Amino acid sequence: MTHRFLLTLALSVHALAGCASDASAPTTTTGGVRAPFPAAVSVASPLKGSTTPITAARLRSVFPEWLVPSAHAAGTYGSAFAEATKRIAGVLDGTVAVTSAFDPNAFGRKLQRTQCFGPTMYYTNHPDGPSGNSGQLPQGDLGLWSETEGTTGEACAAAELNALLASDSAQAHAALVGLAAMVRVLGGALPAAGATTSALAGMNALRIPGVTFTAADLSLDATGKTWSYALDFTAPGSKDVAVRLEHTPGATASVYTGKYQVSVAGEPPFPNCTTASTVDALSASYERTGTSSLVLASRRGTYCATSLAALPATLVGSDGLLDPSVKWPSTASGWGGNFGRFGASFDPSSDTLKGDYAYAWQAGPQDGHSRLFNIRINGGSADGEAFYGYGDDIASTDGTLKGLICNWAGPGGTRRLETSYAQRQFVAFDAASGLWKQPAGGSDLRYAPTNDCTYTNAARSGGATFWYDRDLTGATTGSATQANLIVDATDATYPLDLFSKGTSATIADALVARGGKLPPRL
């Protein structure tokens, strides 16, 4: 099974939108109208550190004032979203070259994969299948299988979320840099209320390798309140890209709302689609109501359409976001590849990114269940908890984690939802490495890949002993005496070790009891 996702999981999307300090966001004015661009919005996973360590010279020039003093020192790492938002601000104010910040190859970047999450796994004599069965469990279905990713020490929940969001984050960031470049090349020549100004000549004058801009328009509505951006171009690989943004500033620099969409035509065909190529579309909305409150929602889908013009009229719902119910084949050009949804509600003035996040994805319109991360980042210290499990279909989920399916595609799999369980991993930011790591003993991940998540009877399948490659050596067969194959609540050495709802009515209630809650949008 394959999967990819959404803009967003700052968790964020599609994905997370981060905010730099208001002081670092440049203000552009024309005719008394302020701040036509959301300089403090970007997309990056909250569980991803910056790509470059902080040096003494970069403490104030690269990272927002609120991030540096209490959390980081020279030689350590900050957050990826703080780095991204600062780069966009630099494009706007002229301190960062557009050609160095804009990455046209981001619009063709593909899903990355981790070793620790949903590995392929060989097995023999699966207890839920017929006698003598053997094979390999497919990629993507086994959840958080190992505590850490490879030899890096990165917590699996962080590594997987970062991988899911890597291409989405890169694409969304490149789109926002391109829009910021429009403001940059126009300088003070911004449109008056009810008018439109073209930045096309200035954008092509940047001479970005492999890119030809065909439209670059900035408009201000008749009321003088909402700015609209339209940027069209061809990217490397003959991809047609369209970016749209509507941004409405509020009374202060820390109050604004908006939404944007990125569409990329010329993607390879997907098995579900009968078209020769497909279109990737990403949408996001943001609302900042003050210095300490930002709400983000983003969605991304792969559509059975050959061109931007072939996208269905119903692609976007009344909320301005992609509608996950527009599926193939009921809609011929609906989403048929993958779909992801992300939501975040957090404090952008907190160096811990304190808040609540949810990320849901589904590989194919027929799956019926979304895979889910619910994440809570605590205040006061850069740590938190990540929970993984399954929820409702991607078209209807609100991010509520409903339980765990332990045998999704194995022999005799019934996709039985164990509503008492989920997987949990405690994570803490390590500023010395820029990675989110798991403190010792901070996870509840262990289960057997069977319908009931346990393996207690060595002879459940025709008298043969079940074997599976739990330690991921790549072996196709193994010893029947491997102790770590036995997984049940009474086993002292390798017990069933999942997060349980305990005395709560549901897993979702158990998460609330631990201080978590769902973001208001997904």
Coordinates of C-alpha atoms in Angstrom, one line a residue:
M1 CA 0.0 0.0 0.0
T2 CA 1.2 3.4 -0.8
H3 CA 0.6 6.7 0.9
R4 CA 1.8 10.3 0.8
F5 CA 0.6 13.5 2.2
L6 CA -0.7 16.7 2.7
L7 CA 0.6 20.1 2.7
T8 CA 1.0 20.6 5.7
L9 CA 2.1 18.6 9.3
A10 CA 3.4 21.5 10.8
L11 CA 2.5 18.8 12.4
S12 CA 2.0 21.1 10.2
V13 CA 0.5 20.1 5.8
H14 CA -0.5 20.0 2.8
A15 CA 1.7 20.2 6.9
L16 CA 2.5 23.5 9.6
A17 CA 2.1 27.2 9.2
G18 CA 4.5 29.0 11.4
C19 CA 4.8 32.6 12.4
A20 CA 7.8 34.7 12.8
S21 CA 7.7 37.6 15.2
D22 CA 5.7 40.6 14.1
A23 CA 8.8 42.8 14.3
S24 CA 10.5 40.7 11.6
A25 CA 7.6 40.9 9.2
P26 CA 8.0 43.8 6.8
T27 CA 5.1 46.1 6.2
T28 CA 4.4 47.4 2.7
T29 CA 2.0 50.3 2.2
T30 CA 0.3 52.0 -0.7
G31 CA -2.6 54.4 -0.4
G32 CA -2.7 53.8 3.4
V33 CA -3.2 50.0 2.9
R34 CA -0.8 47.9 5.1
A35 CA 0.8 44.4 4.8
P36 CA -0.5 42.9 1.6
F37 CA 1.4 39.6 2.2
P38 CA 1.3 37.0 5.1
A39 CA 5.1 37.1 5.7
A40 CA 4.7 35.1 8.9
V41 CA 3.0 32.0 7.4
S42 CA 4.9 29.0 6.0
V43 CA 4.6 25.2 6.0
A44 CA 6.9 22.9 8.0
S45 CA 6.6 20.0 10.4
P46 CA 6.7 21.2 14.1
L47 CA 8.7 18.1 14.7
K48 CA 11.5 19.1 12.3
G49 CA 14.5 21.2 13.2
S50 CA 16.2 23.8 11.0
T51 CA 18.7 22.6 8.4
T52 CA 21.5 24.8 9.6
P53 CA 22.8 25.3 13.1
I54 CA 22.6 28.7 14.7
T55 CA 25.8 30.7 14.9
A56 CA 26.3 33.8 16.9
A57 CA 25.9 36.0 13.8
R58 CA 22.6 34.2 12.9
L59 CA 20.9 34.4 16.2
R60 CA 19.1 37.6 15.3
S61 CA 19.3 37.6 11.5
V62 CA 17.7 34.2 10.9
F63 CA 15.6 33.3 13.8
P64 CA 12.7 35.3 15.3
E65 CA 13.4 37.1 18.6
W66 CA 10.9 34.9 20.5
L67 CA 12.6 31.7 19.5
V68 CA 16.2 32.4 20.4
P69 CA 16.7 33.7 24.0
S70 CA 15.0 31.0 26.0
A71 CA 15.4 27.9 23.8
H72 CA 18.6 28.0 21.8
A73 CA 22.2 29.1 21.9
A74 CA 24.9 29.5 19.2
G75 CA 25.8 26.2 17.7
T76 CA 22.4 24.6 18.3
Y77 CA 19.4 24.1 16.0
G78 CA 16.1 25.9 15.9
S79 CA 12.8 24.9 14.2
A80 CA 12.3 24.5 10.4
F81 CA 9.2 26.7 10.3
A82 CA 11.0 29.6 12.0
E83 CA 13.8 29.3 9.4
A84 CA 11.2 29.1 6.6
T85 CA 9.2 32.2 7.7
K86 CA 12.4 34.2 8.1
R87 CA 13.4 33.3 4.6
I88 CA 10.1 34.6 3.2
A89 CA 10.5 37.8 5.2
G90 CA 13.9 38.1 3.7
V91 CA 12.6 37.9 0.2
L92 CA 10.1 40.6 1.0
D93 CA 12.5 43.0 2.5
G94 CA 15.3 42.4 0.0
T95 CA 17.9 40.7 2.3
V96 CA 17.4 37.3 0.7
A97 CA 17.9 36.8 -3.1
V98 CA 14.8 35.3 -4.8
T99 CA 17.0 33.0 -6.9
S100 CA 18.5 31.4 -3.8
A101 CA 15.2 31.1 -1.9
F102 CA 12.9 29.9 -4.8
D103 CA 13.2 26.2 -5.6
P104 CA 11.4 25.3 -8.8
N105 CA 12.3 21.6 -8.4
A106 CA 10.0 21.5 -5.2
F107 CA 7.0 21.1 -7.5
G108 CA 8.2 17.7 -8.6
R109 CA 9.4 16.4 -5.2
K110 CA 8.0 13.0 -4.2
L111 CA 7.2 11.2 -1.0
Q112 CA 10.0 10.2 1.3
R113 CA 9.8 7.0 3.3
T114 CA 11.1 6.0 6.7
Q115 CA 12.5 2.6 7.9
C116 CA 10.7 2.6 11.2
F117 CA 7.1 3.3 10.1
G118 CA 5.1 0.7 8.2
P119 CA 8.0 -1.5 7.0
T120 CA 7.6 -4.4 4.7
M121 CA 7.8 -7.6 6.7
Y122 CA 8.2 -11.3 5.8
Y123 CA 6.1 -13.8 7.6
T124 CA 5.2 -17.5 7.6
N125 CA 2.2 -19.3 9.1
H126 CA 0.2 -16.2 9.9
P127 CA -2.4 -17.3 12.5
D128 CA -5.3 -15.6 10.8
G129 CA -4.6 -17.2 7.4
P130 CA -4.8 -20.7 5.9
S131 CA -2.4 -23.4 6.9
G132 CA 1.1 -23.0 5.4
N133 CA 0.7 -19.4 4.3
S134 CA 3.7 -17.1 3.8
G135 CA 4.5 -13.8 2.2
Q136 CA 5.3 -10.2 2.9
L137 CA 3.2 -7.6 4.6
P138 CA 3.1 -4.5 2.4
Q139 CA 4.7 -1.1 3.1
G140 CA 2.7 1.5 5.1
D141 CA 0.4 -0.7 7.2
L142 CA 2.3 -1.5 10.4
G143 CA 2.4 1.9 12.0
L144 CA 5.2 2.9 14.4
W145 CA 7.1 -0.3 14.4
S146 CA 10.5 0.8 15.7
E147 CA 11.1 3.5 18.3
T148 CA 13.8 5.3 16.3
E149 CA 14.7 5.9 12.7
G150 CA 17.8 4.1 11.6
T151 CA 20.9 5.1 13.6
T152 CA 20.0 8.8 13.9
G153 CA 18.1 8.5 17.2
E154 CA 15.2 10.5 15.8
A155 CA 11.9 9.4 17.2
C156 CA 9.9 7.4 14.7
A157 CA 6.8 9.6 15.0
A158 CA 8.9 12.7 14.2
A159 CA 10.7 11.0 11.3
E160 CA 7.5 9.8 9.7
L161 CA 5.6 13.0 10.1
N162 CA 8.6 14.9 8.6
A163 CA 8.8 12.5 5.7
L164 CA 5.0 12.7 5.0
L165 CA 5.2 16.5 4.9
A166 CA 8.6 17.0 3.2
S167 CA 7.4 17.3 -0.3
D168 CA 4.3 19.3 0.7
S169 CA 6.3 21.7 2.8
A170 CA 8.8 22.2 0.0
Q171 CA 6.1 22.9 -2.5
A172 CA 4.1 25.2 -0.3
H173 CA 7.2 27.1 0.7
A174 CA 8.3 27.6 -2.9
A175 CA 4.9 28.8 -3.8
L176 CA 4.9 31.4 -1.0
V177 CA 8.4 32.5 -1.9
G178 CA 7.2 33.0 -5.5
L179 CA 4.3 35.1 -4.3
A180 CA 6.6 37.2 -2.0
A181 CA 8.8 37.8 -5.0
M182 CA 5.9 39.5 -6.7
V183 CA 5.7 42.1 -3.9
R184 CA 9.5 42.4 -4.1
V185 CA 9.7 43.1 -7.8
L186 CA 6.8 45.5 -7.7
G187 CA 8.4 47.6 -5.0
G188 CA 5.9 50.4 -4.1
A189 CA 3.9 50.0 -7.3
L190 CA 1.0 48.2 -5.7
P191 CA -2.5 48.4 -7.1
A192 CA -5.1 50.8 -5.7
A193 CA -8.5 49.5 -4.5
G194 CA -10.4 47.8 -7.4
A195 CA -7.3 47.5 -9.6
T196 CA -4.8 44.9 -10.7
T197 CA -1.0 45.3 -11.3
S198 CA 1.1 42.8 -13.3
A199 CA 4.5 41.8 -12.0
L200 CA 5.1 39.5 -15.0
A201 CA 8.0 41.4 -16.5
G202 CA 9.8 41.7 -13.2
M203 CA 9.3 38.0 -12.4
N204 CA 10.8 36.8 -15.7
A205 CA 13.6 39.3 -15.3
L206 CA 14.7 37.3 -12.3
R207 CA 15.8 34.6 -14.8
I208 CA 15.2 31.6 -12.6
P209 CA 16.6 28.5 -14.3
G210 CA 14.0 26.2 -15.8
V211 CA 11.1 28.6 -15.0
T212 CA 9.0 30.7 -17.4
F213 CA 6.3 32.9 -15.7
T214 CA 3.1 33.3 -17.8
A215 CA 1.0 35.3 -15.3
A216 CA 1.8 37.3 -12.2
D217 CA -1.0 39.5 -11.1
L218 CA -1.7 41.3 -7.8
S219 CA -5.1 42.7 -7.1
L220 CA -6.9 44.7 -4.3
D221 CA -10.7 44.4 -4.1
A222 CA -13.0 47.4 -4.3
T223 CA -13.3 47.7 -0.6
G224 CA -9.5 47.9 -0.2
K225 CA -9.4 45.0 2.3
T226 CA -8.5 41.8 0.5
W227 CA -5.4 41.2 -1.7
S228 CA -5.5 38.5 -4.4
Y229 CA -2.4 36.9 -6.1
A230 CA -2.3 34.8 -9.3
L231 CA 1.0 33.3 -10.3
D232 CA 1.3 30.9 -13.2
F233 CA 4.5 29.3 -14.6
T234 CA 6.1 26.3 -16.0
A235 CA 8.6 24.4 -13.8
P236 CA 11.3 21.9 -14.6
G237 CA 9.9 18.7 -16.1
S238 CA 7.3 20.6 -18.1
K239 CA 5.1 21.0 -15.1
D240 CA 2.4 23.6 -15.2
V241 CA 2.0 25.3 -11.9
A242 CA -0.8 27.7 -10.7
V243 CA -0.7 29.5 -7.3
R244 CA -3.6 31.5 -5.9
L245 CA -3.6 33.5 -2.6
E246 CA -6.3 35.7 -0.9
H247 CA -5.0 37.6 2.1
T248 CA -7.0 39.9 4.3
P249 CA -4.9 42.0 6.9
G250 CA -6.5 42.9 10.2
A251 CA -6.2 45.8 12.6
T252 CA -2.7 44.9 13.7
A253 CA 0.3 43.0 12.2
S254 CA -0.6 39.9 14.3
V255 CA -4.2 39.7 13.0
Y256 CA -5.0 38.4 9.5
T257 CA -6.8 35.7 7.6
G258 CA -6.3 34.1 4.2
K259 CA -6.2 31.0 2.0
Y260 CA -4.1 29.7 -0.9
Q261 CA -4.0 26.9 -3.4
V262 CA -1.1 25.3 -5.4
S263 CA -1.9 23.1 -8.4
V264 CA 0.7 21.1 -10.4
A265 CA -0.1 19.4 -13.7
G266 CA 2.1 16.9 -15.4
E267 CA 2.5 14.4 -12.6
P268 CA 2.9 10.7 -13.5
P269 CA -0.3 8.6 -13.7
F270 CA -1.6 6.8 -10.7
P271 CA -2.9 3.2 -10.8
N272 CA -6.4 4.2 -9.8
C273 CA -6.6 6.8 -12.6
T274 CA -7.2 6.1 -16.3
T275 CA -5.7 9.4 -17.4
A276 CA -2.2 9.7 -18.9
S277 CA -1.1 12.1 -16.2
T278 CA -2.4 13.5 -12.9
V279 CA -2.7 16.8 -11.1
D280 CA -1.5 17.5 -7.5
A281 CA -3.5 20.1 -5.7
L282 CA -2.8 21.6 -2.3
S283 CA -4.9 24.2 -0.4
A284 CA -4.6 25.9 3.0
S285 CA -6.4 28.4 5.2
Y286 CA -4.9 30.4 8.0
E287 CA -6.4 32.7 10.7
R288 CA -4.3 34.6 13.2
T289 CA -6.3 36.3 15.9
G290 CA -3.4 37.7 18.0
T291 CA 0.3 37.2 18.9
S292 CA -0.4 33.9 20.6
S293 CA -3.1 32.3 18.4
L294 CA -2.8 30.8 14.9
V295 CA -5.2 28.2 13.4
L296 CA -4.2 26.4 10.2
A297 CA -5.9 23.9 8.0
S298 CA -4.4 22.3 4.8
R299 CA -5.3 19.6 2.4
R300 CA -3.6 17.9 -0.5
G301 CA -4.9 15.4 -3.1
T302 CA -3.8 13.7 -6.3
Y303 CA -6.4 14.1 -9.0
C304 CA -7.3 12.1 -12.1
A305 CA -7.0 15.1 -14.4
T306 CA -4.5 15.7 -17.2
S307 CA -4.3 19.5 -16.9
L308 CA -5.2 22.4 -14.6
A309 CA -8.2 23.2 -16.8
A310 CA -9.5 19.6 -16.3
L311 CA -9.8 19.8 -12.5
P312 CA -13.5 19.4 -11.5
A313 CA -15.5 22.5 -10.6
T314 CA -16.4 20.9 -7.3
L315 CA -12.7 20.5 -6.3
V316 CA -12.9 23.2 -3.7
G317 CA -15.6 23.4 -1.1
S318 CA -17.4 26.5 0.3
D319 CA -14.6 26.8 2.9
G320 CA -12.0 27.4 0.2
L321 CA -10.3 24.0 0.9
L322 CA -10.1 20.9 -1.2
D323 CA -13.2 18.8 -0.8
P324 CA -12.1 15.2 0.1
S325 CA -15.6 13.8 -0.9
V326 CA -14.8 14.5 -4.6
K327 CA -13.4 11.1 -5.3
W328 CA -12.7 9.0 -8.3
P329 CA -14.5 7.1 -9.9
S330 CA -17.8 8.8 -8.8
T331 CA -16.2 12.0 -10.2
A332 CA -14.1 11.1 -13.2
S333 CA -11.4 13.6 -12.4
G334 CA -11.8 13.4 -8.6
W335 CA -8.9 12.4 -6.3
G336 CA -7.8 8.9 -7.0
G337 CA -4.2 8.7 -5.7
N338 CA -3.8 10.1 -2.2
F339 CA -5.4 12.6 0.1
G340 CA -4.2 14.3 3.3
R341 CA -5.7 16.7 5.8
F342 CA -3.9 18.7 8.4
G343 CA -5.0 21.0 11.2
A344 CA -3.1 23.0 13.8
S345 CA -4.0 25.3 16.6
F346 CA -0.9 26.7 18.3
D347 CA 0.9 29.7 19.9
P348 CA 3.2 31.2 17.3
S349 CA 4.9 33.3 20.0
S350 CA 6.0 30.2 22.0
D351 CA 9.5 28.8 21.4
T352 CA 8.0 25.3 22.0
L353 CA 5.3 25.6 19.3
K354 CA 2.8 24.8 22.1
G355 CA -0.5 23.6 20.7
D356 CA -2.5 20.8 19.2
Y357 CA -2.1 19.2 15.8
A358 CA -3.8 16.5 13.7
Y359 CA -2.8 14.9 10.5
A360 CA -4.9 12.4 8.5
W361 CA -4.0 10.7 5.3
Q362 CA -5.6 8.0 3.1
A363 CA -4.0 6.0 0.2
G364 CA -6.8 5.6 -2.3
P365 CA -10.5 6.6 -2.2
Q366 CA -11.7 3.0 -1.4
D367 CA -9.7 2.5 1.9
G368 CA -12.5 3.5 4.2
H369 CA -10.2 4.5 7.1
S370 CA -7.8 7.4 7.5
R371 CA -4.5 7.0 9.2
L372 CA -4.0 9.6 11.9
F373 CA -1.5 11.4 14.0
N374 CA -2.7 13.4 17.0
I375 CA 0.0 15.5 18.5
R376 CA 0.2 17.7 21.6
I377 CA 3.2 20.0 22.1
N378 CA 3.5 21.1 25.7
G379 CA 4.2 24.6 27.0
G380 CA 7.2 25.3 29.2
S381 CA 9.5 22.7 27.5
A382 CA 10.0 21.5 23.9
D383 CA 8.4 18.2 24.4
G384 CA 5.1 16.5 23.7
E385 CA 3.2 13.3 22.8
A386 CA 2.4 11.8 19.4
F387 CA -0.4 9.3 19.0
Y388 CA -1.0 7.1 16.0
G389 CA -4.0 5.1 14.9
Y390 CA -7.0 5.0 12.6
G391 CA -10.0 7.3 12.1
D392 CA -13.0 7.7 9.9
D393 CA -12.8 7.9 6.1
I394 CA -10.8 10.9 5.0
A395 CA -13.9 12.5 3.6
S396 CA -15.6 12.7 7.0
T397 CA -12.9 12.6 9.7
D398 CA -12.5 15.5 12.0
G399 CA -9.1 14.1 13.2
T400 CA -10.6 11.9 16.0
L401 CA -8.4 8.9 16.6
K402 CA -10.8 5.8 16.9
G403 CA -8.4 2.9 17.5
L404 CA -5.7 0.7 15.9
I405 CA -6.0 -1.8 13.1
C406 CA -3.2 -4.4 13.6
N407 CA -3.8 -6.6 10.5
W408 CA -4.7 -4.3 7.6
A409 CA -3.4 -6.4 4.7
G410 CA -2.2 -9.7 6.1
P411 CA -3.7 -13.2 5.6
G412 CA -7.3 -13.3 6.9
G413 CA -7.2 -9.6 7.7
T414 CA -10.6 -8.3 8.8
R415 CA -9.4 -4.7 9.3
R416 CA -10.8 -5.1 12.8
L417 CA -10.6 -1.8 14.7
E418 CA -9.3 -2.3 18.2
T419 CA -11.0 0.7 19.8
S420 CA -9.2 0.3 23.2
Y421 CA -5.8 0.9 21.7
A422 CA -3.5 3.4 19.9
Q423 CA 0.2 3.9 19.6
R424 CA 2.0 6.6 21.7
Q425 CA 5.4 8.1 21.6
F426 CA 6.8 10.8 23.9
V427 CA 9.1 13.2 22.0
A428 CA 11.5 16.0 23.1
F429 CA 13.5 18.4 21.0
D430 CA 17.3 18.0 21.1
A431 CA 18.8 21.4 20.2
A432 CA 22.2 19.9 19.8
S433 CA 21.2 17.8 16.9
G434 CA 18.0 19.5 15.6
L435 CA 16.1 16.2 16.1
W436 CA 13.1 15.3 18.1
K437 CA 14.0 12.2 20.1
Q438 CA 12.2 9.8 22.4
P439 CA 13.4 9.8 26.1
A440 CA 14.1 6.3 27.5
G441 CA 10.9 4.3 28.0
G442 CA 8.7 6.9 26.4
S443 CA 6.7 4.8 24.0
D444 CA 3.8 2.3 23.8
L445 CA 4.2 0.6 20.4
R446 CA 4.4 -3.2 20.6
Y447 CA 1.8 -5.4 19.1
A448 CA 1.6 -8.5 16.8
P449 CA 0.3 -8.0 13.2
T450 CA -2.8 -10.1 13.8
N451 CA -6.5 -9.3 13.9
D452 CA -6.5 -8.9 17.7
C453 CA -3.0 -7.4 18.0
T454 CA -1.7 -10.3 20.0
Y455 CA -0.1 -13.7 19.4
T456 CA -0.5 -16.0 22.3
N457 CA -1.0 -19.5 20.8
A458 CA 1.9 -20.9 18.9
A459 CA -0.3 -23.4 17.0
R460 CA -3.2 -21.3 15.8
S461 CA -2.5 -21.9 12.2
G462 CA -2.8 -25.6 11.4
G463 CA -0.4 -26.6 14.1
A464 CA 2.4 -24.5 12.6
T465 CA 4.2 -21.8 14.5
F466 CA 3.8 -18.2 13.4
W467 CA 7.0 -16.3 12.5
Y468 CA 7.4 -12.7 11.4
D469 CA 10.5 -10.6 10.9
R470 CA 9.9 -8.3 14.0
D471 CA 13.5 -7.1 14.1
L472 CA 13.5 -6.2 10.4
T473 CA 16.6 -8.1 9.4
G474 CA 15.2 -8.8 6.0
A475 CA 15.0 -12.6 6.6
T476 CA 12.2 -14.6 4.9
T477 CA 12.1 -17.3 7.6
G478 CA 13.1 -17.6 11.2
S479 CA 13.3 -19.7 14.3
A480 CA 10.1 -20.8 15.9
T481 CA 11.6 -20.2 19.3
Q482 CA 12.1 -16.4 18.8
A483 CA 10.7 -15.1 22.1
N484 CA 9.9 -11.7 20.8
L485 CA 7.2 -13.1 18.5
I486 CA 5.0 -13.8 21.5
V487 CA 2.9 -10.7 22.3
D488 CA 0.3 -10.8 25.0
A489 CA -0.6 -8.9 28.2
T490 CA 0.8 -11.7 30.4
D491 CA 4.2 -12.1 28.7
A492 CA 6.8 -10.7 31.1
T493 CA 9.6 -10.2 28.5
Y494 CA 7.7 -8.9 25.4
P495 CA 4.2 -7.9 26.5
L496 CA 1.5 -6.2 24.5
D497 CA 2.6 -2.6 24.8
L498 CA 0.0 -0.2 23.3
F499 CA -1.5 2.9 24.8
S500 CA -4.9 1.9 26.3
K501 CA -7.9 4.0 26.9
G502 CA -8.0 2.8 30.5
T503 CA -11.0 4.0 32.3
S504 CA -11.9 6.5 29.6
A505 CA -14.9 5.7 27.3
T506 CA -12.8 6.0 24.1
I507 CA -9.3 6.5 23.0
A508 CA -10.2 10.1 22.0
D509 CA -11.4 10.7 25.6
A510 CA -8.1 9.2 26.9
L511 CA -6.1 11.7 24.8
V512 CA -8.2 14.6 26.2
A513 CA -7.6 13.4 29.7
R514 CA -3.9 13.7 29.0
G515 CA -4.3 17.4 27.9
G516 CA -4.8 17.0 24.2
K517 CA -7.5 18.3 22.0
L518 CA -8.3 18.5 18.3
P519 CA -7.6 21.7 16.3
P520 CA -10.8 23.4 15.2
R521 CA -10.1 22.8 11.5
L522 CA -8.8 19.9 9.5

